[in-house]
mmCIF file of C-alpha atoms and ligand atoms in Angstrom:
data_model
loop_
_atom_site.group_PDB
_atom_site.id
_atom_site.type_symbol
_atom_site.label_atom_id
_atom_site.label_comp_id
_atom_site.label_asym_id
_atom_site.label_seq_id
_atom_site.Cartn_x
_atom_site.Cartn_y
_atom_site.Cartn_z
ATOM 1 C CA MET G 1 -5.724 19.414 2.313
ATOM 2 C CA ASP G 2 -8.084 16.738 2.570
ATOM 3 C CA ILE G 3 -7.122 12.886 1.168
ATOM 4 C CA ASN G 4 -10.542 11.395 -1.150
ATOM 5 C CA GLY G 5 -11.302 7.720 -0.323
ATOM 6 C CA SER G 6 -11.135 5.060 1.860
ATOM 7 C CA VAL G 7 -10.450 2.299 -0.737
ATOM 8 C CA PHE G 8 -6.316 2.647 -2.138
ATOM 9 C CA ALA G 9 -4.423 0.162 -4.345
ATOM 10 C CA ALA G 10 -1.164 -0.040 -3.027
ATOM 11 C CA MET G 11 -0.476 -0.587 -6.619
ATOM 12 C CA LEU G 12 1.925 -3.367 -8.438
ATOM 13 C CA THR G 13 4.561 -1.885 -10.835
ATOM 14 C CA PRO G 14 4.923 -3.048 -14.311
ATOM 15 C CA MET G 15 7.703 -4.713 -15.467
ATOM 16 C CA ASN G 16 8.699 -6.082 -18.643
ATOM 17 C CA ASP G 17 9.664 -10.181 -18.580
ATOM 18 C CA GLN G 18 13.657 -9.349 -17.928
ATOM 19 C CA GLY G 19 12.321 -7.326 -14.526
ATOM 20 C CA ASP G 20 13.369 -4.226 -15.992
ATOM 21 C CA VAL G 21 10.645 -1.486 -14.959
ATOM 22 C CA ALA G 22 8.314 -0.928 -18.097
ATOM 23 C CA PRO G 23 6.036 2.583 -17.130
ATOM 24 C CA GLU G 24 4.100 2.627 -20.227
ATOM 25 C CA ASN G 25 1.965 0.513 -19.001
ATOM 26 C CA VAL G 26 1.310 1.938 -15.452
ATOM 27 C CA GLY G 27 -2.213 3.161 -16.711
ATOM 28 C CA VAL G 28 -3.780 -0.387 -18.634
ATOM 29 C CA LEU G 29 -2.713 -1.529 -14.138
ATOM 30 C CA VAL G 30 -3.713 2.279 -13.338
ATOM 31 C CA ASP G 31 -7.499 2.183 -15.681
ATOM 32 C CA HIS G 32 -7.904 -2.184 -14.126
ATOM 33 C CA ILE G 33 -7.807 -1.328 -11.243
ATOM 34 C CA LEU G 34 -10.370 2.038 -10.602
ATOM 35 C CA SER G 35 -12.442 -0.004 -13.022
ATOM 36 C CA ARG G 36 -13.003 -1.866 -10.129
ATOM 37 C CA GLY G 37 -14.612 0.923 -7.874
ATOM 38 C CA VAL G 38 -11.194 1.542 -6.176
ATOM 39 C CA HIS G 39 -10.932 5.508 -4.623
ATOM 40 C CA GLY G 40 -6.667 5.806 -5.470
ATOM 41 C CA LEU G 41 -3.289 4.138 -5.826
ATOM 42 C CA TYR G 42 -0.812 3.727 -3.859
ATOM 43 C CA ALA G 43 2.335 3.602 -5.992
ATOM 44 C CA SER G 44 6.118 2.631 -5.276
ATOM 45 C CA GLY G 45 4.929 1.044 -2.068
ATOM 46 C CA SER G 46 6.322 -2.877 -0.565
ATOM 47 C CA THR G 47 3.753 -4.644 -3.653
ATOM 48 C CA GLY G 48 5.347 -2.339 -5.994
ATOM 49 C CA GLU G 49 9.326 -3.494 -5.087
ATOM 50 C CA SER G 50 10.293 0.445 -4.975
ATOM 51 C CA VAL G 51 13.652 -1.760 -2.389
ATOM 52 C CA LEU G 52 14.355 -3.416 -5.278
ATOM 53 C CA GLN G 53 14.425 -0.177 -7.761
ATOM 54 C CA SER G 54 16.396 3.387 -8.361
ATOM 55 C CA ARG G 55 15.328 6.682 -7.632
ATOM 56 C CA GLU G 56 15.366 7.046 -11.081
ATOM 57 C CA GLU G 57 13.379 3.977 -12.069
ATOM 58 C CA ARG G 58 10.849 4.733 -9.081
ATOM 59 C CA ALA G 59 10.987 8.295 -10.301
ATOM 60 C CA ALA G 60 9.766 7.316 -13.630
ATOM 61 C CA VAL G 61 6.904 5.465 -12.351
ATOM 62 C CA LEU G 62 5.555 8.093 -9.872
ATOM 63 C CA THR G 63 5.403 9.832 -12.892
ATOM 64 C CA ALA G 64 4.071 8.034 -15.496
ATOM 65 C CA LEU G 65 1.963 7.163 -12.706
ATOM 66 C CA ALA G 66 0.680 11.395 -12.713
ATOM 67 C CA ASP G 67 1.016 11.327 -15.630
ATOM 68 C CA HIS G 68 -1.741 9.686 -16.206
ATOM 69 C CA ALA G 69 -3.885 10.134 -13.558
ATOM 70 C CA ALA G 70 -3.042 12.725 -11.333
ATOM 71 C CA GLY G 71 -6.718 14.912 -10.624
ATOM 72 C CA LYS G 72 -8.766 11.988 -11.754
ATOM 73 C CA THR G 73 -7.735 10.277 -8.480
ATOM 74 C CA THR G 74 -6.773 10.074 -5.583
ATOM 75 C CA LEU G 75 -2.535 9.106 -5.618
ATOM 76 C CA ILE G 76 -0.357 8.525 -2.691
ATOM 77 C CA ALA G 77 3.473 8.172 -3.648
ATOM 78 C CA HIS G 78 5.200 6.509 -1.359
ATOM 79 C CA VAL G 79 9.200 7.848 -1.192
ATOM 80 C CA GLY G 80 10.406 5.569 2.072
ATOM 81 C CA ALA G 81 13.763 5.035 1.706
ATOM 82 C CA ALA G 82 17.002 3.639 3.130
ATOM 83 C CA SER G 83 18.590 8.045 2.594
ATOM 84 C CA THR G 84 16.559 10.475 3.522
ATOM 85 C CA ARG G 85 18.706 12.551 0.949
ATOM 86 C CA GLU G 86 16.375 10.030 -1.240
ATOM 87 C CA ALA G 87 13.186 10.455 0.421
ATOM 88 C CA VAL G 88 13.274 13.973 -0.176
ATOM 89 C CA ALA G 89 14.472 13.207 -4.013
ATOM 90 C CA LEU G 90 11.048 11.496 -4.619
ATOM 91 C CA ALA G 91 8.618 13.669 -1.974
ATOM 92 C CA GLU G 92 10.017 16.925 -4.328
ATOM 93 C CA LEU G 93 9.003 15.125 -7.124
ATOM 94 C CA ALA G 94 5.633 13.748 -5.886
ATOM 95 C CA GLY G 95 5.244 17.527 -5.185
ATOM 96 C CA GLU G 96 5.391 19.232 -8.759
ATOM 97 C CA LYS G 97 3.695 16.167 -10.176
ATOM 98 C CA GLY G 98 -0.112 16.415 -8.277
ATOM 99 C CA TYR G 99 0.033 13.902 -6.121
ATOM 100 C CA ASP G 100 -1.870 14.604 -2.984
ATOM 101 C CA ALA G 101 -0.440 12.538 -0.846
ATOM 102 C CA VAL G 102 3.329 10.791 0.370
ATOM 103 C CA SER G 103 4.001 8.376 2.211
ATOM 104 C CA ALA G 104 6.895 6.600 4.223
ATOM 105 C CA VAL G 105 8.543 3.658 5.477
ATOM 106 C CA PRO G 106 10.789 5.235 8.879
ATOM 107 C CA PRO G 107 14.201 4.736 7.259
ATOM 108 C CA TYR G 108 15.412 0.546 7.308
ATOM 109 C CA TYR G 109 18.611 -1.543 7.674
ATOM 110 C CA TYR G 110 19.946 0.276 10.452
ATOM 111 C CA LYS G 111 18.616 0.890 13.473
ATOM 112 C CA HIS G 112 18.046 4.823 13.683
ATOM 113 C CA ARG G 113 17.393 7.276 16.699
ATOM 114 C CA TYR G 114 14.202 8.192 17.453
ATOM 115 C CA GLU G 115 15.657 11.536 16.959
ATOM 116 C CA ASP G 116 16.841 10.758 13.368
ATOM 117 C CA ILE G 117 13.763 9.806 12.665
ATOM 118 C CA VAL G 118 11.640 12.326 13.372
ATOM 119 C CA ALA G 119 13.698 14.654 11.675
ATOM 120 C CA TYR G 120 13.467 12.379 8.131
ATOM 121 C CA TYR G 121 9.557 12.868 8.259
ATOM 122 C CA LYS G 122 10.328 16.177 8.625
ATOM 123 C CA ALA G 123 12.026 16.332 5.729
ATOM 124 C CA ILE G 124 10.017 14.907 3.355
ATOM 125 C CA ALA G 125 6.761 17.092 4.807
ATOM 126 C CA ASP G 126 8.947 19.676 3.919
ATOM 127 C CA ALA G 127 10.059 19.151 0.588
ATOM 128 C CA SER G 128 6.932 17.637 -0.507
ATOM 129 C CA GLY G 129 4.607 20.073 1.096
ATOM 130 C CA LEU G 130 1.843 18.094 0.843
ATOM 131 C CA PRO G 131 0.105 15.747 3.681
ATOM 132 C CA LEU G 132 2.002 13.077 4.581
ATOM 133 C CA ILE G 133 0.675 9.277 5.571
ATOM 134 C CA ILE G 134 4.014 7.539 8.190
ATOM 135 C CA TYR G 135 3.883 4.252 6.716
ATOM 136 C CA ASN G 136 3.805 1.899 9.961
ATOM 137 C CA ILE G 137 5.258 -1.896 8.362
ATOM 138 C CA PRO G 138 7.248 -3.111 11.270
ATOM 139 C CA ALA G 139 7.627 -6.904 10.376
ATOM 140 C CA LEU G 140 9.639 -5.418 6.772
ATOM 141 C CA SER G 141 11.026 -2.230 8.340
ATOM 142 C CA GLY G 142 12.625 -3.548 11.479
ATOM 143 C CA THR G 143 11.126 -0.215 13.302
ATOM 144 C CA ASP G 144 8.332 -0.970 15.077
ATOM 145 C CA LEU G 145 7.300 2.715 16.647
ATOM 146 C CA SER G 146 4.743 2.782 19.216
ATOM 147 C CA THR G 147 1.857 4.244 20.787
ATOM 148 C CA ASP G 148 3.244 7.280 21.525
ATOM 149 C CA LYS G 149 5.888 7.765 19.337
ATOM 150 C CA LEU G 150 2.970 7.323 16.739
ATOM 151 C CA LEU G 151 1.078 10.073 18.671
ATOM 152 C CA GLU G 152 3.123 12.617 18.885
ATOM 153 C CA LEU G 153 5.062 12.421 15.702
ATOM 154 C CA MET G 154 1.477 12.931 14.700
ATOM 155 C CA GLU G 155 1.100 16.246 16.130
ATOM 156 C CA ASP G 156 2.604 17.473 13.043
ATOM 157 C CA PRO G 157 0.030 19.017 11.472
ATOM 158 C CA ARG G 158 2.225 18.065 8.300
ATOM 159 C CA ILE G 159 0.833 14.019 9.198
ATOM 160 C CA ALA G 160 -2.362 13.367 7.804
ATOM 161 C CA GLY G 161 -1.920 9.999 9.447
ATOM 162 C CA VAL G 162 -0.791 6.513 9.659
ATOM 163 C CA LYS G 163 -0.910 3.312 7.086
ATOM 164 C CA TYR G 164 -1.105 0.437 9.626
ATOM 165 C CA THR G 165 -0.351 -2.572 8.073
ATOM 166 C CA ALA G 166 0.559 -4.728 11.443
ATOM 167 C CA GLN G 167 -2.197 -6.471 13.124
ATOM 168 C CA ASP G 168 -2.556 -5.108 16.691
ATOM 169 C CA LEU G 169 -5.869 -3.995 16.164
ATOM 170 C CA PHE G 170 -5.494 -3.181 19.833
ATOM 171 C CA GLN G 171 -2.841 -0.521 18.857
ATOM 172 C CA PHE G 172 -4.099 0.989 15.992
ATOM 173 C CA GLY G 173 -7.723 1.765 18.278
ATOM 174 C CA GLU G 174 -5.965 3.065 20.789
ATOM 175 C CA LEU G 175 -4.321 5.286 17.600
ATOM 176 C CA LYS G 176 -7.992 6.514 16.852
ATOM 177 C CA LYS G 177 -9.489 7.405 19.498
ATOM 178 C CA ALA G 178 -5.932 9.351 20.681
ATOM 179 C CA ALA G 179 -6.218 11.244 17.700
ATOM 180 C CA PRO G 180 -9.818 10.655 16.314
ATOM 181 C CA GLU G 181 -8.772 13.684 13.690
ATOM 182 C CA LYS G 182 -5.829 11.043 12.019
ATOM 183 C CA LYS G 183 -7.062 9.455 8.851
ATOM 184 C CA LEU G 184 -5.893 5.648 9.848
ATOM 185 C CA TYR G 185 -5.646 3.137 6.824
ATOM 186 C CA PHE G 186 -5.023 -1.236 7.593
ATOM 187 C CA GLY G 187 -3.312 -2.647 5.085
ATOM 188 C CA THR G 188 -3.275 -6.044 6.532
ATOM 189 C CA ASP G 189 -5.988 -7.655 3.912
ATOM 190 C CA GLU G 190 -6.808 -10.430 5.652
ATOM 191 C CA MET G 191 -7.444 -8.660 8.798
ATOM 192 C CA PHE G 192 -9.796 -5.687 6.905
ATOM 193 C CA ILE G 193 -12.642 -6.208 8.819
ATOM 194 C CA GLY G 194 -11.680 -6.311 11.765
ATOM 195 C CA ALA G 195 -10.116 -3.022 11.209
ATOM 196 C CA ALA G 196 -13.316 -1.401 9.957
ATOM 197 C CA ALA G 197 -15.116 -2.060 12.821
ATOM 198 C CA ALA G 198 -12.597 -0.696 15.321
ATOM 199 C CA GLY G 199 -13.460 2.570 13.168
ATOM 200 C CA ALA G 200 -10.308 2.544 9.796
ATOM 201 C CA ASP G 201 -10.900 5.051 8.048
ATOM 202 C CA GLY G 202 -9.637 3.138 5.260
ATOM 203 C CA GLY G 203 -8.235 0.151 3.442
ATOM 204 C CA ILE G 204 -5.114 -0.220 1.234
ATOM 205 C CA GLY G 205 -2.967 -2.498 0.438
ATOM 206 C CA SER G 206 -2.084 -5.468 -2.063
ATOM 207 C CA THR G 207 -4.947 -7.365 -3.011
ATOM 208 C CA TYR G 208 -6.452 -4.633 -3.841
ATOM 209 C CA ASN G 209 -5.291 -4.943 -7.180
ATOM 210 C CA LEU G 210 -7.921 -7.345 -8.000
ATOM 211 C CA ILE G 211 -10.257 -7.441 -5.693
ATOM 212 C CA GLY G 212 -10.666 -4.041 -4.875
ATOM 213 C CA ASP G 213 -14.099 -3.876 -4.513
ATOM 214 C CA ILE G 214 -14.937 -6.758 -2.139
ATOM 215 C CA TYR G 215 -12.496 -4.084 0.104
ATOM 216 C CA LEU G 216 -15.754 -1.451 -0.454
ATOM 217 C CA ALA G 217 -18.764 -4.270 -0.037
ATOM 218 C CA VAL G 218 -16.619 -4.894 3.897
ATOM 219 C CA GLU G 219 -16.705 -1.398 3.923
ATOM 220 C CA THR G 220 -20.100 -0.972 2.815
ATOM 221 C CA ALA G 221 -21.446 -3.899 5.249
ATOM 222 C CA ILE G 222 -19.818 -2.287 7.993
ATOM 223 C CA ALA G 223 -20.740 0.981 8.244
ATOM 224 C CA ALA G 224 -24.316 -0.131 7.209
ATOM 225 C CA GLY G 225 -23.939 -2.343 10.726
ATOM 226 C CA ASP G 226 -24.518 -5.762 8.161
ATOM 227 C CA VAL G 227 -21.969 -8.359 9.763
ATOM 228 C CA ASP G 228 -22.858 -11.168 7.737
ATOM 229 C CA ARG G 229 -22.830 -9.011 4.515
ATOM 230 C CA ALA G 230 -19.080 -7.768 5.459
ATOM 231 C CA ARG G 231 -18.333 -11.458 5.973
ATOM 232 C CA ARG G 232 -19.041 -13.144 3.396
ATOM 233 C CA ALA G 233 -17.369 -10.771 1.680
ATOM 234 C CA GLN G 234 -14.266 -11.163 3.964
ATOM 235 C CA ARG G 235 -13.933 -14.573 3.349
ATOM 236 C CA ILE G 236 -13.853 -13.898 -0.578
ATOM 237 C CA ALA G 237 -10.368 -12.073 0.820
ATOM 238 C CA ASN G 238 -9.558 -14.345 2.566
ATOM 239 C CA ASP G 239 -9.541 -17.903 0.172
ATOM 240 C CA PHE G 240 -7.284 -15.737 -2.193
ATOM 241 C CA ILE G 241 -5.246 -14.449 0.747
ATOM 242 C CA ALA G 242 -4.856 -17.709 1.238
ATOM 243 C CA ILE G 243 -3.505 -19.155 -1.737
ATOM 244 C CA LEU G 244 -1.335 -16.132 -2.248
ATOM 245 C CA LEU G 245 1.066 -16.452 0.966
ATOM 246 C CA ARG G 246 1.808 -19.502 -0.465
ATOM 247 C CA ALA G 247 2.184 -18.606 -3.596
ATOM 248 C CA GLY G 248 4.382 -15.708 -2.822
ATOM 249 C CA VAL G 249 2.388 -11.983 -2.613
ATOM 250 C CA VAL G 250 3.845 -9.790 -5.690
ATOM 251 C CA PRO G 251 4.139 -12.662 -7.956
ATOM 252 C CA GLY G 252 1.212 -14.761 -7.672
ATOM 253 C CA LEU G 253 -0.659 -10.757 -7.780
ATOM 254 C CA LYS G 254 1.269 -10.616 -11.284
ATOM 255 C CA HIS G 255 -0.046 -13.525 -12.549
ATOM 256 C CA CYS G 256 -3.459 -13.403 -11.791
ATOM 257 C CA LEU G 257 -3.289 -9.750 -13.548
ATOM 258 C CA ASN G 258 -1.464 -10.785 -16.596
ATOM 259 C CA GLN G 259 -4.118 -13.493 -16.905
ATOM 260 C CA LEU G 260 -6.798 -11.050 -16.986
ATOM 261 C CA GLY G 261 -4.521 -9.324 -20.061
ATOM 262 C CA VAL G 262 -3.200 -6.687 -17.683
ATOM 263 C CA PRO G 263 0.310 -6.898 -18.494
ATOM 264 C CA VAL G 264 2.091 -6.435 -15.734
ATOM 265 C CA GLY G 265 4.652 -9.299 -16.330
ATOM 266 C CA SER G 266 7.600 -10.375 -14.761
ATOM 267 C CA VAL G 267 8.988 -9.926 -11.120
ATOM 268 C CA ARG G 268 13.058 -8.590 -10.086
ATOM 269 C CA ALA G 269 14.987 -10.955 -8.178
ATOM 270 C CA PRO G 270 15.111 -12.295 -5.771
ATOM 271 C CA PHE G 271 11.678 -12.103 -6.265
ATOM 272 C CA SER G 272 11.281 -15.089 -8.975
ATOM 273 C CA PRO G 273 7.504 -16.226 -10.682
ATOM 274 C CA VAL G 274 4.489 -18.380 -9.275
ATOM 275 C CA SER G 275 5.445 -22.190 -9.827
ATOM 276 C CA VAL G 276 3.459 -23.376 -11.957
ATOM 277 C CA GLU G 277 1.388 -25.511 -8.955
ATOM 278 C CA ALA G 278 0.523 -21.772 -7.911
ATOM 279 C CA ALA G 279 -0.397 -21.080 -10.410
ATOM 280 C CA LYS G 280 -2.820 -23.958 -11.408
ATOM 281 C CA GLU G 281 -3.858 -23.002 -7.551
ATOM 282 C CA LEU G 282 -4.279 -19.336 -8.722
ATOM 283 C CA ASP G 283 -5.900 -19.751 -11.943
ATOM 284 C CA ALA G 284 -8.692 -22.524 -10.174
ATOM 285 C CA TRP G 285 -9.858 -19.982 -7.796
ATOM 286 C CA MET G 286 -9.964 -16.755 -10.279
ATOM 287 C CA ALA G 287 -12.649 -19.218 -12.080
ATOM 288 C CA SER G 288 -14.251 -19.910 -9.009
ATOM 289 C CA VAL G 289 -14.651 -16.000 -8.899
ATOM 290 C CA ASN G 290 -15.483 -15.657 -12.132
ATOM 291 C CA LEU G 291 -12.179 -13.306 -12.653
ATOM 292 C CA SER G 292 -11.293 -13.825 -16.425
HETATM 293 C C1 LIG Y 1 2.269 -1.627 0.101
HETATM 294 O O1 LIG Y 1 3.176 0.026 0.484
HETATM 295 O O2 LIG Y 1 2.157 -1.978 -0.771
HETATM 296 C C2 LIG Y 1 1.343 -2.443 1.272
HETATM 297 O O3 LIG Y 1 -0.104 -0.987 2.060
HETATM 298 C C3 LIG Y 1 1.532 -3.306 1.100
HETATM 299 C C4 LIG Y 1 0.251 -4.436 1.820
HETATM 300 C C5 LIG Y 1 0.929 -5.508 2.591
HETATM 301 N N1 LIG Y 1 1.166 -6.284 3.659
HETATM 302 C C6 LIG Y 1 2.585 -6.818 3.056
HETATM 303 C C7 LIG Y 1 3.577 -7.057 4.095
HETATM 304 O O4 LIG Y 1 3.806 -6.944 2.243
HETATM 305 O O5 LIG Y 1 -1.375 -6.138 1.293
HETATM 306 C C8 LIG Y 1 -0.874 -6.746 2.200
HETATM 307 C C9 LIG Y 1 -0.199 -7.841 2.053
HETATM 308 O O6 LIG Y 1 0.074 -8.377 0.658
HETATM 309 C C10 LIG Y 1 -1.745 -9.170 1.993
HETATM 310 O O7 LIG Y 1 -2.512 -8.407 2.942
HETATM 311 C C11 LIG Y 1 -1.362 -9.996 2.416
HETATM 312 O O8 LIG Y 1 -1.534 -10.779 3.695
#
């Protein structure tokens, strides 16, 4: 089973103004993201505020996404959780709902033995019956899997690849060299140009909710050997990301999409909405690139 496409948005989770999930608004967000040429969605991950939600809330969002878009675009369900039981329940749902793949961060909070992490991934693969992408995000998950351990995990044919949300392009290149048949997606948006040049199979990121076309442009330009064009596109993304990092990535993205009329609502505490100053900076940037 192949995973079609290369550029996927790490989807925000629409909420109301009180921070309750609003599955009824998933469709509008998805249509907006896809209108910029993005190839699919990666739902219920970091950008989706998933660790702040119950299993039922995550299931409602994953169901709304599948009902809206399964079979029309590539859908990847992030099902990672602190407990195998939670992850397996969501993996079963993804299998039933017509997702193309599942993905999971290593089990977090406790420091687990490697063998237990392996068992967690095998349980998810068994439950979903779908290709599984390891979500490597050591800065947030607390688990920094070595190159050898990632390669060992990928020996399981059900593991389709890695979403690599870190900044080590050397490790990224080593993984690609040792496992060229696996999918390696890059998740640090501000460095996508480097990963594309290093042979990435694509990118999955938060800012793709708003400017997914920019990453398509970087990818296409690198494939064509046009480094100047790739650099110009990446520059647009990075001017935005510099502001976003000051504003707060998830609150900042939600602010921008709300301004564009895409109702993604508020964030869930302890996240808080962007400050007045950050909102002004974001609005000025959007106006400067004619996003309105
Ligand atoms: C996900 O599952 O939501 C992601 O893939 C998150 C990827 C983001 N990384 C983090 C640490 O949240 O898109 C990136 C990130 O927001 C961007 O590169 C700006 O730093």
